[in-house]
CSV table of C-alpha atoms and ligand atoms in Angstrom, one decimal:
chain,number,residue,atom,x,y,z
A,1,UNK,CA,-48.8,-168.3,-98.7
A,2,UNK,CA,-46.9,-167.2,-101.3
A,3,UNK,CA,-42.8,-167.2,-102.2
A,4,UNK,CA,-40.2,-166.9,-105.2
A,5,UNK,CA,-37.2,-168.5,-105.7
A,6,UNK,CA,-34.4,-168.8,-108.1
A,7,UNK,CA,-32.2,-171.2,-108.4
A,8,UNK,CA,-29.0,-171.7,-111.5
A,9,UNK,CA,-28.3,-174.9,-113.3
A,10,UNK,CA,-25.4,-177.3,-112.9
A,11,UNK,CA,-23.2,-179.3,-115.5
A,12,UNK,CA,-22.5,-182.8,-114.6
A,13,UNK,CA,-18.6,-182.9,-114.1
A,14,UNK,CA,-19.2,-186.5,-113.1
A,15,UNK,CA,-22.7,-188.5,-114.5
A,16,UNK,CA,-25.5,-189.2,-112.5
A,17,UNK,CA,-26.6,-192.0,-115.5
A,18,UNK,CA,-29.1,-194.2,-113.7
A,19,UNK,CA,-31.7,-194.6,-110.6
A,20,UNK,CA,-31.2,-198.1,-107.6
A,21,UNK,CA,-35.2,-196.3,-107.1
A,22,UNK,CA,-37.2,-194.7,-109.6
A,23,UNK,CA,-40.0,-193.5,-107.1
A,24,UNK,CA,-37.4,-191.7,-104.5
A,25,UNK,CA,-35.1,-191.1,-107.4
A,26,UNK,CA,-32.2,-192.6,-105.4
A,27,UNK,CA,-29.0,-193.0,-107.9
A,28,UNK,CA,-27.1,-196.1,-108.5
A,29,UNK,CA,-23.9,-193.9,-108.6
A,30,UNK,CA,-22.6,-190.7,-106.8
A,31,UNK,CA,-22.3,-187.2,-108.9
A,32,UNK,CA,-20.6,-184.0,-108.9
A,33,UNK,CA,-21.0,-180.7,-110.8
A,34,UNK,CA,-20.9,-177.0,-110.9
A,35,UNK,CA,-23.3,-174.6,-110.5
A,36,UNK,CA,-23.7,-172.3,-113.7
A,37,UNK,CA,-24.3,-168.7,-113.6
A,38,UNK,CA,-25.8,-168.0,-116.2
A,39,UNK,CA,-28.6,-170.1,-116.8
A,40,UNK,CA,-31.2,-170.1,-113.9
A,41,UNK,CA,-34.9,-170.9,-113.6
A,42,UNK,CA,-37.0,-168.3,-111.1
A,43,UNK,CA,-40.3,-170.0,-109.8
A,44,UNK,CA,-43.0,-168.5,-107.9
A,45,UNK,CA,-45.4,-170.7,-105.8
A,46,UNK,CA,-48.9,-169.5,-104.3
A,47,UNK,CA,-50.8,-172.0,-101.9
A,48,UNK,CA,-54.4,-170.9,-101.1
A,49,UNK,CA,-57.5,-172.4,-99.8
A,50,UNK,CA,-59.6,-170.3,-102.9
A,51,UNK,CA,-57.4,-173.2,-105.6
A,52,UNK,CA,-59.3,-176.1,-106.2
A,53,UNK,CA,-56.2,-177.5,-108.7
A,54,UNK,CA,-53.1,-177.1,-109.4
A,55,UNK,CA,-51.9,-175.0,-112.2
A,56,UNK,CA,-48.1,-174.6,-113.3
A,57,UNK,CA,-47.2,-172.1,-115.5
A,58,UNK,CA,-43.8,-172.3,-118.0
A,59,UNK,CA,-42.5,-169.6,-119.4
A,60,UNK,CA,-46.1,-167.7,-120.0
A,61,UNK,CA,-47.8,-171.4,-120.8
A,62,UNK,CA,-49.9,-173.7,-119.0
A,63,UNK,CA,-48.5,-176.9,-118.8
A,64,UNK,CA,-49.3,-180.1,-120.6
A,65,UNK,CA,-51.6,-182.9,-119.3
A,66,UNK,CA,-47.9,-185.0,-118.5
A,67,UNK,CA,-45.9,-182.2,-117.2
A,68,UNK,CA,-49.3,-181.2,-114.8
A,69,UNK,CA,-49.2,-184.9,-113.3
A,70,UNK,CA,-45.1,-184.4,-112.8
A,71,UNK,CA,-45.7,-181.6,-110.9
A,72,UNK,CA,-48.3,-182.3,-109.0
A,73,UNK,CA,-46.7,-186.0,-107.4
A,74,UNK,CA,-44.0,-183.5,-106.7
A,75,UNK,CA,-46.2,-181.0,-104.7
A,76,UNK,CA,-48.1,-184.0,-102.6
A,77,UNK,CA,-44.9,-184.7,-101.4
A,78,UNK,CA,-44.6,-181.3,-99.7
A,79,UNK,CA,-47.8,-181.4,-99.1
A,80,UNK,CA,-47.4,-184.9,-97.2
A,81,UNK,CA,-44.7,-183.1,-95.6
A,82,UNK,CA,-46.6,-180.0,-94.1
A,83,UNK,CA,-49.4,-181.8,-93.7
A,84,UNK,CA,-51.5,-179.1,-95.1
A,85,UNK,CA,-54.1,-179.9,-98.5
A,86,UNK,CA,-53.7,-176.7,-100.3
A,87,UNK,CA,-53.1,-176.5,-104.0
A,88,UNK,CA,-50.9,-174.3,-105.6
A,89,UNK,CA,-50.5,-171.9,-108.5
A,90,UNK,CA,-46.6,-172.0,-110.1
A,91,UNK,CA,-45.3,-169.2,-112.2
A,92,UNK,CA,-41.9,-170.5,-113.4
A,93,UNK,CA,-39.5,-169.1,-116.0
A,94,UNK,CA,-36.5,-170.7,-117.7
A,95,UNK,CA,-33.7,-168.5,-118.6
A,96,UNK,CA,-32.0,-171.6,-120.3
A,97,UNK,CA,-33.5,-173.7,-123.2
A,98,UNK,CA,-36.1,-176.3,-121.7
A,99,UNK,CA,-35.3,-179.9,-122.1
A,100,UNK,CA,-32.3,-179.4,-124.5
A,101,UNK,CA,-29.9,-180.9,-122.2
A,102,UNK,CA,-29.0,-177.2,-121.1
A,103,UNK,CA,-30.4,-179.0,-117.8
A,104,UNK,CA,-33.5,-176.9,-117.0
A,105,UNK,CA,-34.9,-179.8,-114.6
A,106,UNK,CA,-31.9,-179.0,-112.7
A,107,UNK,CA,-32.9,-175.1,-112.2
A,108,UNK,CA,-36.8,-176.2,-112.9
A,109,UNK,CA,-37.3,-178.4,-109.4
A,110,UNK,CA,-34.0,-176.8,-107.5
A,111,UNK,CA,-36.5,-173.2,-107.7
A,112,UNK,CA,-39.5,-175.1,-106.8
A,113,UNK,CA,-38.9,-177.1,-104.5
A,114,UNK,CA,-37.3,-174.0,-102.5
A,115,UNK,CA,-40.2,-171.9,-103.4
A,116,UNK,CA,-43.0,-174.3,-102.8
A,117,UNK,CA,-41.3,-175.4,-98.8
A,118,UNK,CA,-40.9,-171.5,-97.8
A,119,UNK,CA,-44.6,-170.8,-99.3
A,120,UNK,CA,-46.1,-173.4,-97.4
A,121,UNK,CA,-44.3,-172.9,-94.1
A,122,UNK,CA,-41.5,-176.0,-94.2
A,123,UNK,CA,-38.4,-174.9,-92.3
A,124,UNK,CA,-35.6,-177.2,-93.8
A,125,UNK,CA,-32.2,-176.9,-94.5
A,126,UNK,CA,-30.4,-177.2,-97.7
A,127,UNK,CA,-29.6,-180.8,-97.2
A,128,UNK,CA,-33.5,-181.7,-96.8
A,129,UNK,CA,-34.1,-179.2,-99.8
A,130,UNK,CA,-31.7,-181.0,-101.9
A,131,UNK,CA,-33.2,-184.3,-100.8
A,132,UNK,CA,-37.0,-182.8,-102.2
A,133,UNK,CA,-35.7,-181.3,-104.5
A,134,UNK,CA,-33.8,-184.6,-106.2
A,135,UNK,CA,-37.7,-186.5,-106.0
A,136,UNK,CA,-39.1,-183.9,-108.7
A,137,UNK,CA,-35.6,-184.3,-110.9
A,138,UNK,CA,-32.0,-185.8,-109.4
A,139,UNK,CA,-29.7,-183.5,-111.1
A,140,UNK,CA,-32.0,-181.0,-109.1
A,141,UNK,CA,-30.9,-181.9,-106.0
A,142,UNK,CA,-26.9,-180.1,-106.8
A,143,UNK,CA,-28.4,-176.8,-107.7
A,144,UNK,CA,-29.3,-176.1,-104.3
A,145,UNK,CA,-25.8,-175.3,-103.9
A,146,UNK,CA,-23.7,-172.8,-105.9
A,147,UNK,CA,-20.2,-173.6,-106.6
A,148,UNK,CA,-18.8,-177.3,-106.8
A,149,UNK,CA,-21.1,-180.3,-105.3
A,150,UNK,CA,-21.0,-183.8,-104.9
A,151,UNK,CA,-24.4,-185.8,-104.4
A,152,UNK,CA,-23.8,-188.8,-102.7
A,153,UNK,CA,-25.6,-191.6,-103.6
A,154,UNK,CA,-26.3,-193.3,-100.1
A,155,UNK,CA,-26.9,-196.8,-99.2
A,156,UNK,CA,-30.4,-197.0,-97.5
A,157,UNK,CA,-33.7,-197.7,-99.7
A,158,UNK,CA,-35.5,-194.7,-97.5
A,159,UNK,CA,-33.5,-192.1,-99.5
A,160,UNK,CA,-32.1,-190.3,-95.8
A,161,UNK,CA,-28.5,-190.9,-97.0
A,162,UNK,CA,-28.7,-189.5,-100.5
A,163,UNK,CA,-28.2,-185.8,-100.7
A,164,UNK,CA,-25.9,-183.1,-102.1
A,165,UNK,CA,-23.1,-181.4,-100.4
A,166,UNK,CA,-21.0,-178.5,-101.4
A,167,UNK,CA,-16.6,-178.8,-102.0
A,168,UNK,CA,-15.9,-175.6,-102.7
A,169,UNK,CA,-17.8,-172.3,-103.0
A,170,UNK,CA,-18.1,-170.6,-106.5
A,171,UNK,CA,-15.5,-167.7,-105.5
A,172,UNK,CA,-13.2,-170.5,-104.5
A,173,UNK,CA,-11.8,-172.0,-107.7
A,174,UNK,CA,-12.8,-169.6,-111.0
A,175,UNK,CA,-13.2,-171.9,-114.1
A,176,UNK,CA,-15.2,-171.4,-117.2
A,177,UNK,CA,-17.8,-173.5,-118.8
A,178,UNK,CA,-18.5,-172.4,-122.7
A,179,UNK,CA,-21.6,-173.8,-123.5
A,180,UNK,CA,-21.7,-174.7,-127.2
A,181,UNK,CA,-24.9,-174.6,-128.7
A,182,UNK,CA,-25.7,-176.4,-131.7
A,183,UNK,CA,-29.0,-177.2,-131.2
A,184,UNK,CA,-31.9,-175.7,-128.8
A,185,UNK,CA,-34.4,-178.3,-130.2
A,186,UNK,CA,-36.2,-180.8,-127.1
A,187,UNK,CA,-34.6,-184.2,-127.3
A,188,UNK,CA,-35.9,-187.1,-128.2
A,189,UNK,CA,-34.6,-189.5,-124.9
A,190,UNK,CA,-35.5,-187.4,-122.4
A,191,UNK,CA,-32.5,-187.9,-119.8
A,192,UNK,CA,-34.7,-190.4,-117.6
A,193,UNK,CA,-36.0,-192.4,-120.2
A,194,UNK,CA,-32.4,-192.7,-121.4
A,195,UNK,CA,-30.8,-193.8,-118.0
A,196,UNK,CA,-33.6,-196.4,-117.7
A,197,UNK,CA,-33.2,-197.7,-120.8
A,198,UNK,CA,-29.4,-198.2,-120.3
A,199,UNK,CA,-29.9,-199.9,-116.6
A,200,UNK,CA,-32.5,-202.0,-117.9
A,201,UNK,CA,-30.6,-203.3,-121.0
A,202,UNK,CA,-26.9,-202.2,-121.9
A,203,UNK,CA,-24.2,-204.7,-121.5
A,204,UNK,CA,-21.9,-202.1,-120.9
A,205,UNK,CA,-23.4,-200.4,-117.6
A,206,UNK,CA,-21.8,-202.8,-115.6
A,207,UNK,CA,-18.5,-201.4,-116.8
A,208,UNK,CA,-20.1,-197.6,-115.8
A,209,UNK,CA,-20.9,-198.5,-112.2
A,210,UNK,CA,-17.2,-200.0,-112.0
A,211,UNK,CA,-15.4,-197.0,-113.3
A,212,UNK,CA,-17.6,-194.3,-112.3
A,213,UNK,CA,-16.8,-193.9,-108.2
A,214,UNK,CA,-13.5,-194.0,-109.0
A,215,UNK,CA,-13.7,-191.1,-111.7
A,216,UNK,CA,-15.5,-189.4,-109.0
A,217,UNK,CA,-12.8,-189.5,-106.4
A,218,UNK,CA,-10.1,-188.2,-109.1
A,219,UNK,CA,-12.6,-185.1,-109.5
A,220,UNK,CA,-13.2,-184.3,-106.4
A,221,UNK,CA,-9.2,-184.2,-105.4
A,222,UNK,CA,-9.0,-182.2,-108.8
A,223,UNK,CA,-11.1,-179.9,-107.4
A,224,UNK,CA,-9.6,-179.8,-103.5
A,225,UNK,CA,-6.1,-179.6,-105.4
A,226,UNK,CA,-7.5,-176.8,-107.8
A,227,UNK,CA,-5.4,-179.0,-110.6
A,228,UNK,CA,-7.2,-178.2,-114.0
A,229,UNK,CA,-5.6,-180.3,-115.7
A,230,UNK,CA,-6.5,-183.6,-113.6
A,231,UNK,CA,-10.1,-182.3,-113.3
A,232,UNK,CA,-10.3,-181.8,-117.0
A,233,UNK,CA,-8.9,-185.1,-118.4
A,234,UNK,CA,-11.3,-187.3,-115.9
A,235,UNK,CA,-14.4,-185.0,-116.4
A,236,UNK,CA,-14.3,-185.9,-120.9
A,237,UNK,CA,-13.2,-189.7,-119.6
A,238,UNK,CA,-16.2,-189.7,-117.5
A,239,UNK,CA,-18.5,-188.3,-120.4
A,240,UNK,CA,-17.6,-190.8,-122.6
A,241,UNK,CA,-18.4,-193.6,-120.3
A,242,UNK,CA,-21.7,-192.3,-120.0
A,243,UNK,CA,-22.3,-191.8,-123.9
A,244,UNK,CA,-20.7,-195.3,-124.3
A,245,UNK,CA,-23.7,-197.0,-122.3
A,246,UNK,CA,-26.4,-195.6,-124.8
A,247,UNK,CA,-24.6,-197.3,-127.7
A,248,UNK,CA,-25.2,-201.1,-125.9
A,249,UNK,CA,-28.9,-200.3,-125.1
A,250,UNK,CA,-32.1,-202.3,-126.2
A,251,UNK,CA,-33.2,-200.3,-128.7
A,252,UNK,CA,-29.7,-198.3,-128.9
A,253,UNK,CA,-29.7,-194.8,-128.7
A,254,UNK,CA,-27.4,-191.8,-129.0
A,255,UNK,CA,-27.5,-188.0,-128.2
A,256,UNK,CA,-24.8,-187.1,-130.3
A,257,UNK,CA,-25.1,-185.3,-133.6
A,258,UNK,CA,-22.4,-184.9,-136.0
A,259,UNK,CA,-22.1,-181.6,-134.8
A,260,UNK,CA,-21.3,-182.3,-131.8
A,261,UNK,CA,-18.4,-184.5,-132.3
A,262,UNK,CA,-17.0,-181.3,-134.8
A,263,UNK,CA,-17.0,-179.5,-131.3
A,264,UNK,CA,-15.8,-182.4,-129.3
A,265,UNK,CA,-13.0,-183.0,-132.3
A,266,UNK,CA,-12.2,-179.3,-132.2
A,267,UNK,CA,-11.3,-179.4,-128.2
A,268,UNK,CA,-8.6,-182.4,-129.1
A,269,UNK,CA,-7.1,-180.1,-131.5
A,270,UNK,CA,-7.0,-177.4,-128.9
A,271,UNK,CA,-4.9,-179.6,-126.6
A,272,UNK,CA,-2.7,-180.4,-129.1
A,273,UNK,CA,-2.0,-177.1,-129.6
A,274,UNK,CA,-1.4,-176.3,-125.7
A,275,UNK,CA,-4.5,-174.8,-124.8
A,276,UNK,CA,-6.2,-177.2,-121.5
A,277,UNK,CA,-10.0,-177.5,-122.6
A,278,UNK,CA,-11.7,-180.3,-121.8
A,279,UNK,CA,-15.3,-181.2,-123.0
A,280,UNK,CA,-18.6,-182.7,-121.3
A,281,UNK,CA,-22.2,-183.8,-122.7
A,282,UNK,CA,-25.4,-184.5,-121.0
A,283,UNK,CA,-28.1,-186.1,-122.7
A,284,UNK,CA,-28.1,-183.8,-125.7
A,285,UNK,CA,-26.4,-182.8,-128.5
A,286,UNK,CA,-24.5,-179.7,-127.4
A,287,UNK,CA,-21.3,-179.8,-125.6
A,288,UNK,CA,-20.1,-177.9,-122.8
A,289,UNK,CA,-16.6,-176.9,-122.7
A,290,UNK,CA,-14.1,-176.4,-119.6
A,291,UNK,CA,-11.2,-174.3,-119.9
A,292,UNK,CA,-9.4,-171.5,-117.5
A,293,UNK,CA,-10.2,-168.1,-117.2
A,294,UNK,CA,-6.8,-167.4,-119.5
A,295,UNK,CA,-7.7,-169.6,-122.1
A,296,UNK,CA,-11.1,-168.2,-122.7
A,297,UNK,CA,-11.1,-166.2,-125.5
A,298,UNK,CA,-9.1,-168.5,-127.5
A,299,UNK,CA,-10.9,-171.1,-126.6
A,300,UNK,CA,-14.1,-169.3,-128.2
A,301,UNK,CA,-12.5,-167.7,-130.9
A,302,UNK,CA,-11.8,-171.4,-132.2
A,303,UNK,CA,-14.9,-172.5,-131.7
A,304,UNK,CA,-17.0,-170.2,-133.4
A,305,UNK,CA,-14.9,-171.0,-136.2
A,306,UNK,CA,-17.1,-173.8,-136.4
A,307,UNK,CA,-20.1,-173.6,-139.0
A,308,UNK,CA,-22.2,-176.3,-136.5
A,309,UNK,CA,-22.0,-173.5,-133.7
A,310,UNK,CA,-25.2,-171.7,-133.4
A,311,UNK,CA,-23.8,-169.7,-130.4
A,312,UNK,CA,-21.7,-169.8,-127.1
A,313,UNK,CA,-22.6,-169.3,-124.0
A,314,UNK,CA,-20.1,-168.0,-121.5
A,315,UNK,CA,-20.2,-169.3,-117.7
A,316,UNK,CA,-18.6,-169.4,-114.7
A,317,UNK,CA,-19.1,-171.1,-111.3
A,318,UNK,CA,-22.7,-169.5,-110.1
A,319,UNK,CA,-24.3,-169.4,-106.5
A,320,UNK,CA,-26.9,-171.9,-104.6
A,321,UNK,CA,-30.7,-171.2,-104.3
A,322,UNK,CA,-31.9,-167.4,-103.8
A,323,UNK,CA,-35.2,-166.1,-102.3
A,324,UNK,CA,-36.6,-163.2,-104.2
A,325,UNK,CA,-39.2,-160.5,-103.1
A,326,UNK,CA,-42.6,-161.8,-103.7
A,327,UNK,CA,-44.4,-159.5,-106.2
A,328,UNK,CA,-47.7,-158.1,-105.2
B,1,ADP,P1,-33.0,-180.7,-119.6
B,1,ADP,O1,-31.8,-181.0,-120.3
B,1,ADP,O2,-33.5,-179.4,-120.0
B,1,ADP,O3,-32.8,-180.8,-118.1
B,1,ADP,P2,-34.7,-182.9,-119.2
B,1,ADP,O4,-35.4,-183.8,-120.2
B,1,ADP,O5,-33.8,-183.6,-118.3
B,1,ADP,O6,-34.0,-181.8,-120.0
B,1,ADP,O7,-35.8,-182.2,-118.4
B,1,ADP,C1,-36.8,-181.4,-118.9
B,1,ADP,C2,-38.0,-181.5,-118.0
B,1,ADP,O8,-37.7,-180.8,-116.8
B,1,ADP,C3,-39.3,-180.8,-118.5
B,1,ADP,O9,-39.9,-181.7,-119.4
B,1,ADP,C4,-40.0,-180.5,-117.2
B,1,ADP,O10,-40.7,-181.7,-116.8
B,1,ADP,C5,-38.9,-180.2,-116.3
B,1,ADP,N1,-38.7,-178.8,-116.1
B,1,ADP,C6,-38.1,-177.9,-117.0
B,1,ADP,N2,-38.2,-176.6,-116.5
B,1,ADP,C7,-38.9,-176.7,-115.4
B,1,ADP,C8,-39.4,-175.7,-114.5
B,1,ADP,N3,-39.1,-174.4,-114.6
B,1,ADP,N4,-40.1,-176.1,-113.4
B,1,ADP,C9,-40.4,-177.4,-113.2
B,1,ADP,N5,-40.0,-178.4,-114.1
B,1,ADP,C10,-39.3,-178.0,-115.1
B,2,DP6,C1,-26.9,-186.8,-118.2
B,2,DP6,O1,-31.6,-185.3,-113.4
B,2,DP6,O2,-32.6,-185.0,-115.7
B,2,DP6,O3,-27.6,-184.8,-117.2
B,2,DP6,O4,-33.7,-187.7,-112.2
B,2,DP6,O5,-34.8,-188.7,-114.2
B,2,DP6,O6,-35.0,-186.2,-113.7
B,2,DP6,P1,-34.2,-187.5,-113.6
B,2,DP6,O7,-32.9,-187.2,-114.6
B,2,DP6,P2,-32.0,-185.9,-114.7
B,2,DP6,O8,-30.7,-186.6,-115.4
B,2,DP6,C2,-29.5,-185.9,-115.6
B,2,DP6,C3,-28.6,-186.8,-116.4
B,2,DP6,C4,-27.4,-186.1,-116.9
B,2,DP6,C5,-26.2,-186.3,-115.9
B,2,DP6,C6,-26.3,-185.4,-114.7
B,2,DP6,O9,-26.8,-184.3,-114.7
B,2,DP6,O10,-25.6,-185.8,-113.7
């Protein structure tokens, strides 16, 4: 019972920033993204009556003691689903930076959770997978698609409303994402620690939950319309809000460096000199950048002016979850 799967990350164009249920992982707001091609996490998940424990494996290392009990409440959840008591061994590697807010518990549980159902014999559909896949991560749940996807919040406390949905496709609207690296060093708020912290204390999330659905309807026209420029101008608004909450938490936090507002500061001075790039963070320190495919090299070309920027990572809309040939 064994299967691989690989599955790309996706960059918050509008925030998930906070849970209504921290045990389904149900949102308190809806998201959208798009899928990256170029970072992706491949994951290969063996069941077999011969295991008697799990054992996950990330990039060539066996997990921690924490990471072991994350995945494991993840995998009795498909188990509870099949209804069959195997444990599993999990081979997973992250082409993208692990908890740097390069969003590899996107890719991480997106791979997983569609290796782990085909290995132990669940037929679902992508909506269930996105549904299973949100419990081990809720950015996860949006990688099961490629291209541009909105994941709905719902309105029941079971969770059966509250799963991802593609727009578009990936070939239907080209856009590139540089992804400016200043930093590849784990965070010190991991992203769910942060949104808790924020529900649980800032002032200012009431003002997030009133702005957010409407930021999110303004995308998702943006993206219907194909209208950069729209898209662009409510995706950094939205970013902001977000990063605004962190400042009004109990203790206060923020995932900012001072490089990262060079970069952000350096995509203002790019509008003002006519060139339409926008930027977005997620709970980290580097910043992705949206521009069109005929501003791209310019775009980089500024930026790597920078001294801050370690690198840049070029990407473009990238496809949904893959099944790869199991390795004997
Ligand atoms: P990031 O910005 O990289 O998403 P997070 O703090 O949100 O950072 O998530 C990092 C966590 O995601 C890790 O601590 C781990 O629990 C999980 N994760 C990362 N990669 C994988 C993977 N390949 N398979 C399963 N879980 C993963
Ligand atoms: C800022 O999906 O990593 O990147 O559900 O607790 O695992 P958990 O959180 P996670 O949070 C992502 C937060 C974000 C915004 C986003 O991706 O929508």
């Amino acid at each position: 019972m064994k299967a691989t799967a690989k599955a790309h990350t996706n960059i918050a164009l509008i925030k998930y920033w906070g849970k209504r249920d921290e045990q389904l992982f149900l949102p308190t707001n809806s998201s959208l993204s798009v899928t990256l091609d170029k970072f992706y996490t491949e994951t290969s998940v063996h069941f077999s009556p011969d295991f008697h424990a799990d054992r996950f494996i990330l990039n060539d290392q066996q997990a921690d003691p924490k990471e072991m009990e994350k995945i494991t409440t993840f995998l009795d959840r498909i188990r509870n689903l099949s209804g069959k008591s195997l444990y599993a061994t999990i081979d997973s590697k992250n082409y993208v930076p692990t908890a740097a807010g390069f969003a590899s518990s996107a890719s991480g549980f997106a791979a997983l959770a569609a290796a782990a159902t085909k290995a132990i014999g669940l037929d679902v559909d992508y909506r269930q997978l996105s549904q299973i896949a949100r419990q081990g991560s809720g950015s996860a749940s949006r990688s099961i698609y490629g291209g541009y996807v909105e994941w709905q919040k719902g309105e029941k406390a079971d969770g059966s409303d509250c799963y991802a949905l593609p727009i578009i496709s990936e070939q239907d609207w080209d856009i590139r994402v540089l992804s400016v690296e200043v930093t590849t060093k784990a965070k010190k708020v991991l992203s769910r620690e942060g949104m808790k912290r924020t529900v649980e204390t800032s002032p200012f999330y009431s003002g997030w939950l009133e702005a957010v659905e409407k930021d999110l309807i303004t995308a998702r026209d943006a993206i219907k319309e194909k209208d950069f420029e729209k898209l662009g101008h409510v995706v950094e608004a939205n970013a902001l809000k977000m990063h605004a909450t962190t400042l009004g938490a109990n203790p206060p936090f923020m995932y900012w460096q001072s490089a990262t507002v060079e970069v952000m500061q350096e995509v203002e001075e790019l509008r003002a000199a006519g060139i339409e790039a926008y930027f977005t963070i997620d709970a980290g320190p580097n910043v992705k950048v949206l521009c069109q495919p005929k501003d791209e090299h310019a775009v980089r070309d500024k930026l790597s002016l920078l001294t801050v920027v370690r690198e840049i990572h070029h990407c473009r809309p990238g496809p949904g979850i893959t099944y790869l040939p199991i390795e004997k």
